[in-house]
Coordinates of C-alpha atoms in Angstrom, one line a residue:
M1 CA 12.7 -100.5 -64.6
T2 CA 11.9 -101.3 -61.0
K3 CA 10.5 -98.4 -59.0
K4 CA 12.5 -97.5 -55.9
P5 CA 10.7 -96.9 -52.6
E6 CA 10.7 -93.5 -51.0
A7 CA 11.5 -95.0 -47.6
T8 CA 12.0 -98.4 -45.9
I9 CA 11.6 -98.9 -42.2
R10 CA 12.6 -102.2 -40.5
D11 CA 12.2 -103.9 -37.2
G12 CA 13.7 -107.3 -37.4
A13 CA 11.9 -109.4 -40.0
I14 CA 9.1 -106.8 -40.4
K15 CA 9.4 -104.1 -43.0
A16 CA 7.3 -101.1 -44.0
T17 CA 8.0 -99.8 -47.5
I18 CA 6.7 -96.3 -48.5
W19 CA 6.1 -95.7 -52.2
R20 CA 5.4 -92.6 -54.2
E21 CA 2.5 -92.7 -56.6
T22 CA 1.2 -89.8 -58.7
S23 CA -2.3 -89.0 -59.8
E24 CA -4.1 -85.9 -61.3
K25 CA -4.6 -84.7 -57.7
G26 CA -0.8 -84.9 -56.9
D27 CA 1.5 -87.4 -55.2
Y28 CA 0.4 -89.9 -52.5
F29 CA 2.4 -92.4 -50.5
P30 CA 1.0 -95.9 -50.0
T31 CA 2.7 -98.3 -47.6
T32 CA 3.3 -102.0 -47.8
L33 CA 3.9 -104.0 -44.7
T34 CA 5.8 -107.4 -45.1
R35 CA 7.5 -110.1 -43.1
T36 CA 10.7 -111.5 -44.5
Y37 CA 11.4 -115.2 -44.0
K38 CA 13.7 -117.9 -45.3
D39 CA 12.1 -120.6 -47.4
E40 CA 13.3 -123.8 -45.7
K41 CA 13.2 -125.8 -49.0
T42 CA 15.1 -123.5 -51.3
G43 CA 17.0 -121.4 -48.8
D44 CA 15.7 -118.2 -50.6
Y45 CA 14.5 -115.2 -48.7
R46 CA 10.9 -114.3 -49.4
E47 CA 8.3 -111.8 -48.2
S48 CA 4.8 -112.4 -46.8
G49 CA 1.9 -110.2 -46.0
S50 CA 0.8 -112.4 -43.1
F51 CA 2.1 -111.9 -39.6
L52 CA 2.5 -114.0 -36.5
G53 CA 0.9 -112.8 -33.3
T54 CA 4.3 -111.8 -31.9
D55 CA 4.9 -109.6 -35.0
L56 CA 1.7 -107.5 -34.6
L57 CA 3.2 -105.0 -32.1
K58 CA 6.1 -104.4 -34.6
V59 CA 3.5 -104.0 -37.4
S60 CA 1.6 -101.5 -35.3
S61 CA 4.8 -99.5 -34.4
L62 CA 6.0 -99.5 -38.0
A63 CA 2.6 -98.5 -39.3
A64 CA 2.6 -95.5 -37.0
E65 CA 6.1 -94.6 -38.1
A66 CA 5.3 -95.0 -41.8
Y67 CA 2.2 -92.8 -41.3
Q68 CA 4.4 -90.0 -39.9
Q69 CA 7.0 -90.4 -42.7
G70 CA 4.3 -90.5 -45.4
R71 CA 2.7 -87.4 -43.9
A72 CA 6.0 -85.6 -44.0
L73 CA 6.5 -86.7 -47.6
R74 CA 3.0 -85.4 -48.6
Q75 CA 3.7 -82.1 -47.0
E76 CA 7.0 -81.8 -48.8
S77 CA 5.5 -82.7 -52.1
Y78 CA 2.8 -80.1 -51.6
K79 CA 5.2 -77.2 -50.9
S80 CA 6.4 -76.5 -54.4
P81 CA 3.2 -76.7 -56.4
N82 CA 1.2 -74.8 -53.8
K83 CA 3.5 -71.8 -53.4
D84 CA 1.4 -69.8 -55.9
V85 CA -1.8 -70.9 -54.2
E86 CA -0.5 -69.9 -50.8
Q87 CA 0.7 -66.6 -52.1
A88 CA -2.7 -65.9 -53.7
R89 CA -4.5 -66.8 -50.5
D90 CA -2.2 -64.5 -48.5
D91 CA -2.8 -61.7 -51.0
Y92 CA -6.5 -62.2 -50.9
R93 CA -6.5 -62.1 -47.0
E94 CA -4.4 -58.9 -47.0
Q95 CA -6.8 -57.3 -49.5
A96 CA -9.9 -58.4 -47.6
S97 CA -8.4 -57.0 -44.4
K98 CA -7.7 -53.6 -46.1
T99 CA -11.3 -53.6 -47.4
A100 CA -12.7 -54.4 -44.0
E101 CA -10.7 -51.5 -42.5
E102 CA -11.9 -49.1 -45.2
L103 CA -15.5 -50.2 -44.6
E104 CA -15.2 -49.6 -40.9
R105 CA -13.7 -46.1 -41.5
S106 CA -16.6 -45.3 -43.8
R107 CA -19.1 -46.5 -41.2
E108 CA -17.4 -44.4 -38.5
A109 CA -17.4 -41.3 -40.8
T110 CA -21.1 -41.8 -41.5
R111 CA -21.9 -42.1 -37.8
D112 CA -19.9 -38.9 -37.0
R113 CA -22.1 -36.8 -39.4

């Protein structure tokens, strides 16, 4: 079974393809940049990882766009698994804030004596 890309961005013959990979640390999103060309001998379309000078600005632009899309995909993939972690962090901060307020009241009461 062929894995489908998460996103594909094109500018003419230049293409950025964003993939989803999974590790024990979670999902990550590598990107491949390719140039599509037609093989003159066979007439088949092929892809290459080398770029002509005139393609480099397109590569740069697509790389920046792929970075932003990959970043959005990472943030999206972190939302679900981290809800419990975020809630625990918020609960801890709330409790720490209450404890700090209680400590301050205790100090004020001691000073007033």
